[in-house]
Amino acid sequence: NAGVTQTPKFRVLKTGQSMTLLCAQDMNHEYMYWYRQDPGMGLRLIHYSVGEGTTAKGEVPDGYNVSRLKKQNFLLGLESAAPSQTSVYFCASSYGGGYTFGSGTRLTVV
Amino acid sequence: GEDVEQSLFLSVREGDSSVINCTYTDSSSTYLYWYKQEPGAGLQLLTYIFSNMDMKQDQRLTVLLNKKDKHLSLRIADTQTGDSAIYFCAENRDNYGQNFVFGPGTRLSVLP
């Protein structure tokens, strides 16, 4: 039982490049979330999903897109990376109560 | 306001008790949570309390809830160096997991 798995763990992008972060959960959770964590700003919700095929915007959605084609996977895409998107990204899933978090992806945009 | 508030830093000596405080905003939140984040890791659920309780104890951890003042605290007894981490409180503002709001986190430093 792996819980929530994020890939990759680290990535360096050049400004303007694109990439996709993958989150996978094996707990059959309906809800999945993408957060970014920046120093002094805590966790900010980017996008979330309440079930397969559904997505919704969170607090800071601009510059990101998401897809939930399969219940167990939640993908976060950056179409044209900007230095302001340098951050640590966390995926989480839940059944409607407490969240289970992945170990994070550290992304640097240069 | 809309924010969940916490002090950003706390330092204690090894063996002392730590008390981390949190003020939340929505009196209808059904569950309140404490998460722990160790360096370079994700957040781990530490404990939670249902809103109809005013105290919950789990080994060295004691959670106190004052609904009237919307105040939540986490007490760690006999604090150890391994307790050094960032502690986040969070409130679940609905029953569907869609409106989960985190505080900014309190960085606990345990001094030898």
mmCIF file of C-alpha atoms in Angstrom:
data_model
loop_
_atom_site.group_PDB
_atom_site.id
_atom_site.type_symbol
_atom_site.label_atom_id
_atom_site.label_comp_id
_atom_site.label_asym_id
_atom_site.label_seq_id
_atom_site.Cartn_x
_atom_site.Cartn_y
_atom_site.Cartn_z
ATOM 1 C CA ASN A 1 0.000 0.000 0.000
ATOM 2 C CA ALA A 2 1.980 2.982 -1.317
ATOM 3 C CA GLY A 3 -0.511 5.747 -0.387
ATOM 4 C CA VAL A 4 0.126 8.833 -2.504
ATOM 5 C CA THR A 5 3.055 8.756 -4.924
ATOM 6 C CA GLN A 6 4.376 11.800 -6.726
ATOM 7 C CA THR A 7 6.750 11.809 -9.669
ATOM 8 C CA PRO A 8 9.238 13.281 -10.278
ATOM 9 C CA LYS A 9 10.741 14.261 -6.919
ATOM 10 C CA PHE A 10 12.924 17.006 -8.383
ATOM 11 C CA ARG A 11 12.946 18.921 -11.647
ATOM 12 C CA VAL A 12 14.666 21.953 -13.097
ATOM 13 C CA LEU A 13 12.941 23.684 -16.005
ATOM 14 C CA LYS A 14 13.876 26.575 -18.202
ATOM 15 C CA THR A 15 11.424 29.448 -18.519
ATOM 16 C CA GLY A 16 8.843 28.609 -21.172
ATOM 17 C CA GLN A 17 9.244 24.844 -20.974
ATOM 18 C CA SER A 18 6.327 22.594 -20.166
ATOM 19 C CA MET A 19 6.019 19.616 -17.876
ATOM 20 C CA THR A 20 3.528 17.347 -16.148
ATOM 21 C CA LEU A 21 3.611 16.271 -12.535
ATOM 22 C CA LEU A 22 1.994 12.944 -11.800
ATOM 23 C CA CYS A 23 0.148 11.998 -8.638
ATOM 24 C CA ALA A 24 -1.076 8.463 -8.064
ATOM 25 C CA GLN A 25 -3.055 7.091 -5.105
ATOM 26 C CA ASP A 26 -4.010 3.526 -4.352
ATOM 27 C CA MET A 27 -6.569 4.162 -1.598
ATOM 28 C CA ASN A 28 -9.611 4.547 -3.871
ATOM 29 C CA HIS A 29 -10.044 8.116 -2.661
ATOM 30 C CA GLU A 30 -12.564 10.271 -4.490
ATOM 31 C CA TYR A 31 -10.898 13.597 -3.798
ATOM 32 C CA MET A 32 -7.480 14.689 -4.987
ATOM 33 C CA TYR A 33 -5.670 17.994 -4.644
ATOM 34 C CA TRP A 34 -2.617 19.867 -5.829
ATOM 35 C CA TYR A 35 -0.966 22.372 -3.488
ATOM 36 C CA ARG A 36 2.104 24.497 -3.715
ATOM 37 C CA GLN A 37 4.194 25.353 -0.695
ATOM 38 C CA ASP A 38 6.275 28.505 -0.599
ATOM 39 C CA PRO A 39 8.301 29.889 2.305
ATOM 40 C CA GLY A 40 6.152 31.931 4.673
ATOM 41 C CA MET A 41 2.976 31.267 2.682
ATOM 42 C CA GLY A 42 1.941 27.835 3.876
ATOM 43 C CA LEU A 43 0.011 25.615 1.515
ATOM 44 C CA ARG A 44 -2.030 27.084 -1.301
ATOM 45 C CA LEU A 45 -4.547 25.035 -3.259
ATOM 46 C CA ILE A 46 -3.972 25.083 -7.009
ATOM 47 C CA HIS A 47 -6.655 22.735 -8.333
ATOM 48 C CA TYR A 48 -8.669 19.878 -6.967
ATOM 49 C CA SER A 49 -10.911 17.061 -8.130
ATOM 50 C CA VAL A 50 -13.955 15.552 -6.473
ATOM 51 C CA GLY A 51 -14.028 12.504 -8.720
ATOM 52 C CA GLU A 52 -12.888 10.923 -11.935
ATOM 53 C CA GLY A 53 -13.404 13.253 -14.875
ATOM 54 C CA THR A 54 -13.945 16.352 -12.725
ATOM 55 C CA THR A 55 -11.612 19.217 -11.847
ATOM 56 C CA ALA A 56 -12.028 22.595 -10.183
ATOM 57 C CA LYS A 57 -9.920 25.675 -9.524
ATOM 58 C CA GLY A 58 -8.429 26.378 -6.163
ATOM 59 C CA GLU A 59 -6.872 29.526 -4.756
ATOM 60 C CA VAL A 60 -3.974 29.908 -7.238
ATOM 61 C CA PRO A 61 -4.901 28.152 -10.509
ATOM 62 C CA ASP A 62 -3.323 30.519 -13.047
ATOM 63 C CA GLY A 63 -0.572 28.965 -15.147
ATOM 64 C CA TYR A 64 -1.599 25.403 -14.296
ATOM 65 C CA ASN A 65 -3.925 22.818 -15.784
ATOM 66 C CA VAL A 66 -5.044 19.480 -14.381
ATOM 67 C CA SER A 67 -6.675 16.287 -15.532
ATOM 68 C CA ARG A 68 -8.287 13.366 -13.723
ATOM 69 C CA LEU A 69 -8.917 10.810 -16.444
ATOM 70 C CA LYS A 70 -8.568 7.915 -14.025
ATOM 71 C CA LYS A 71 -9.674 7.906 -10.408
ATOM 72 C CA GLN A 72 -6.257 6.997 -9.121
ATOM 73 C CA ASN A 73 -4.303 9.648 -11.047
ATOM 74 C CA PHE A 74 -4.288 13.427 -10.888
ATOM 75 C CA LEU A 75 -1.974 15.244 -13.273
ATOM 76 C CA LEU A 76 -0.734 18.814 -12.897
ATOM 77 C CA GLY A 77 0.538 20.524 -16.033
ATOM 78 C CA LEU A 78 2.595 23.633 -16.536
ATOM 79 C CA GLU A 79 2.266 24.763 -20.141
ATOM 80 C CA SER A 80 4.859 27.533 -20.076
ATOM 81 C CA ALA A 81 6.879 27.531 -16.886
ATOM 82 C CA ALA A 82 7.742 30.826 -15.193
ATOM 83 C CA PRO A 83 10.229 31.527 -12.365
ATOM 84 C CA SER A 84 7.238 32.367 -10.115
ATOM 85 C CA GLN A 85 6.281 28.714 -10.327
ATOM 86 C CA THR A 86 9.441 27.660 -8.509
ATOM 87 C CA SER A 87 7.999 25.891 -5.506
ATOM 88 C CA VAL A 88 7.436 22.573 -3.790
ATOM 89 C CA TYR A 89 4.305 20.883 -5.083
ATOM 90 C CA PHE A 90 2.280 18.486 -2.977
ATOM 91 C CA CYS A 91 -0.467 16.199 -4.053
ATOM 92 C CA ALA A 92 -3.030 14.924 -1.563
ATOM 93 C CA SER A 93 -6.034 12.662 -1.613
ATOM 94 C CA SER A 94 -8.917 12.081 0.758
ATOM 95 C CA TYR A 95 -12.171 10.218 1.235
ATOM 96 C CA GLY A 96 -13.746 13.433 2.485
ATOM 97 C CA GLY A 97 -11.917 13.661 5.796
ATOM 98 C CA GLY A 98 -8.222 13.959 6.576
ATOM 99 C CA TYR A 99 -5.788 14.224 3.719
ATOM 100 C CA THR A 100 -2.989 11.856 2.791
ATOM 101 C CA PHE A 101 -0.074 13.701 1.221
ATOM 102 C CA GLY A 102 2.616 12.703 -1.208
ATOM 103 C CA SER A 103 6.250 13.475 -0.444
ATOM 104 C CA GLY A 104 6.398 16.437 -2.806
ATOM 105 C CA THR A 105 8.026 17.578 -6.036
ATOM 106 C CA ARG A 106 10.633 20.300 -5.832
ATOM 107 C CA LEU A 107 10.455 22.344 -9.030
ATOM 108 C CA THR A 108 12.910 25.058 -9.967
ATOM 109 C CA VAL A 109 12.299 27.274 -12.988
ATOM 110 C CA VAL A 110 15.347 29.161 -14.203
ATOM 111 C CA GLY B 1 -11.126 36.988 8.156
ATOM 112 C CA GLU B 2 -10.816 33.853 6.056
ATOM 113 C CA ASP B 3 -7.379 32.738 7.263
ATOM 114 C CA VAL B 4 -6.411 30.090 9.748
ATOM 115 C CA GLU B 5 -3.777 31.696 11.959
ATOM 116 C CA GLN B 6 -0.767 30.282 13.769
ATOM 117 C CA SER B 7 2.405 31.652 15.242
ATOM 118 C CA LEU B 8 5.227 30.979 12.820
ATOM 119 C CA PHE B 9 7.948 29.929 15.277
ATOM 120 C CA LEU B 10 8.289 28.196 18.631
ATOM 121 C CA SER B 11 11.444 27.124 20.465
ATOM 122 C CA VAL B 12 11.464 24.828 23.473
ATOM 123 C CA ARG B 13 14.078 22.878 25.426
ATOM 124 C CA GLU B 14 14.200 19.108 25.173
ATOM 125 C CA GLY B 15 12.010 17.557 27.842
ATOM 126 C CA ASP B 16 9.739 20.593 28.190
ATOM 127 C CA SER B 17 6.166 20.747 26.936
ATOM 128 C CA SER B 18 5.368 22.524 23.661
ATOM 129 C CA VAL B 19 2.075 24.252 23.028
ATOM 130 C CA ILE B 20 1.227 25.219 19.473
ATOM 131 C CA ASN B 21 -1.805 27.439 19.028
ATOM 132 C CA CYS B 22 -4.179 27.944 16.141
ATOM 133 C CA THR B 23 -7.164 30.165 15.510
ATOM 134 C CA TYR B 24 -9.617 29.001 12.904
ATOM 135 C CA THR B 25 -12.492 30.787 11.283
ATOM 136 C CA ASP B 26 -15.501 28.615 10.540
ATOM 137 C CA SER B 27 -17.564 27.618 13.561
ATOM 138 C CA SER B 28 -19.296 24.972 11.459
ATOM 139 C CA SER B 29 -16.069 23.072 10.721
ATOM 140 C CA THR B 30 -16.710 19.497 11.727
ATOM 141 C CA TYR B 31 -13.126 18.305 12.076
ATOM 142 C CA LEU B 32 -9.922 20.090 12.958
ATOM 143 C CA TYR B 33 -6.550 18.583 12.221
ATOM 144 C CA TRP B 34 -2.904 18.789 13.111
ATOM 145 C CA TYR B 35 -0.321 17.827 10.518
ATOM 146 C CA LYS B 36 3.439 17.457 10.954
ATOM 147 C CA GLN B 37 5.959 18.179 8.222
ATOM 148 C CA GLU B 38 9.537 17.052 8.722
ATOM 149 C CA PRO B 39 12.304 18.586 6.585
ATOM 150 C CA GLY B 40 12.103 17.526 2.949
ATOM 151 C CA ALA B 41 8.946 15.493 3.471
ATOM 152 C CA GLY B 42 5.229 15.779 2.917
ATOM 153 C CA LEU B 43 2.643 16.475 5.577
ATOM 154 C CA GLN B 44 1.646 13.629 7.847
ATOM 155 C CA LEU B 45 -1.596 13.568 9.753
ATOM 156 C CA LEU B 46 -0.732 13.755 13.429
ATOM 157 C CA THR B 47 -4.121 13.866 15.076
ATOM 158 C CA TYR B 48 -7.570 15.330 14.676
ATOM 159 C CA ILE B 49 -10.516 16.300 16.823
ATOM 160 C CA PHE B 50 -14.210 16.244 16.122
ATOM 161 C CA SER B 51 -15.923 19.536 16.752
ATOM 162 C CA ASN B 52 -18.184 18.194 19.484
ATOM 163 C CA MET B 53 -15.155 17.323 21.627
ATOM 164 C CA ASP B 54 -13.135 19.738 23.722
ATOM 165 C CA MET B 55 -10.124 17.526 24.345
ATOM 166 C CA LYS B 56 -8.397 14.562 22.829
ATOM 167 C CA GLN B 57 -5.310 12.819 24.191
ATOM 168 C CA ASP B 58 -3.065 10.486 22.253
ATOM 169 C CA GLN B 59 0.113 9.447 24.084
ATOM 170 C CA ARG B 60 2.279 12.604 24.287
ATOM 171 C CA LEU B 61 -0.188 14.682 22.298
ATOM 172 C CA THR B 62 -3.122 16.605 23.754
ATOM 173 C CA VAL B 63 -5.479 18.585 21.558
ATOM 174 C CA LEU B 64 -7.674 21.226 23.151
ATOM 175 C CA LEU B 65 -10.576 22.815 21.342
ATOM 176 C CA ASN B 66 -12.375 25.973 22.425
ATOM 177 C CA LYS B 67 -15.262 26.337 19.989
ATOM 178 C CA LYS B 68 -16.488 29.580 21.472
ATOM 179 C CA ASP B 69 -13.172 31.287 20.740
ATOM 180 C CA LYS B 70 -12.416 29.131 17.660
ATOM 181 C CA HIS B 71 -9.099 28.215 19.246
ATOM 182 C CA LEU B 72 -7.262 24.955 18.805
ATOM 183 C CA SER B 73 -4.056 23.944 20.512
ATOM 184 C CA LEU B 74 -1.627 21.054 20.331
ATOM 185 C CA ARG B 75 0.403 20.198 23.404
ATOM 186 C CA ILE B 76 3.402 17.906 23.061
ATOM 187 C CA ALA B 77 4.598 16.548 26.389
ATOM 188 C CA ASP B 78 8.281 15.731 26.987
ATOM 189 C CA THR B 79 9.308 17.292 23.687
ATOM 190 C CA GLN B 80 12.147 15.488 21.913
ATOM 191 C CA THR B 81 14.543 16.584 19.171
ATOM 192 C CA GLY B 82 12.625 14.335 16.778
ATOM 193 C CA ASP B 83 9.600 16.581 17.300
ATOM 194 C CA SER B 84 11.380 19.411 15.483
ATOM 195 C CA ALA B 85 9.194 20.056 12.431
ATOM 196 C CA ILE B 86 6.568 22.382 11.034
ATOM 197 C CA TYR B 87 3.099 21.841 12.484
ATOM 198 C CA PHE B 88 0.036 22.828 10.475
ATOM 199 C CA CYS B 89 -3.461 23.133 11.806
ATOM 200 C CA ALA B 90 -6.312 22.733 9.337
ATOM 201 C CA GLU B 91 -10.046 23.004 9.367
ATOM 202 C CA ASN B 92 -12.461 21.075 7.199
ATOM 203 C CA ARG B 93 -15.144 23.586 6.310
ATOM 204 C CA ASP B 94 -17.446 21.087 4.696
ATOM 205 C CA ASN B 95 -18.051 17.373 4.846
ATOM 206 C CA TYR B 96 -16.833 16.674 1.347
ATOM 207 C CA GLY B 97 -13.133 17.467 1.633
ATOM 208 C CA GLN B 98 -13.380 20.334 -0.802
ATOM 209 C CA ASN B 99 -12.834 23.182 1.547
ATOM 210 C CA PHE B 100 -9.892 22.217 3.676
ATOM 211 C CA VAL B 101 -7.968 25.267 4.878
ATOM 212 C CA PHE B 102 -4.463 25.096 6.307
ATOM 213 C CA GLY B 103 -2.745 27.526 8.613
ATOM 214 C CA PRO B 104 0.711 28.864 7.678
ATOM 215 C CA GLY B 105 2.488 26.357 9.906
ATOM 216 C CA THR B 106 4.456 26.719 13.155
ATOM 217 C CA ARG B 107 8.116 25.785 12.993
ATOM 218 C CA LEU B 108 8.990 24.008 16.255
ATOM 219 C CA SER B 109 12.660 23.972 17.187
ATOM 220 C CA VAL B 110 13.705 21.720 20.054
ATOM 221 C CA LEU B 111 16.918 22.813 21.744
ATOM 222 C CA PRO B 112 19.125 20.279 23.537
#
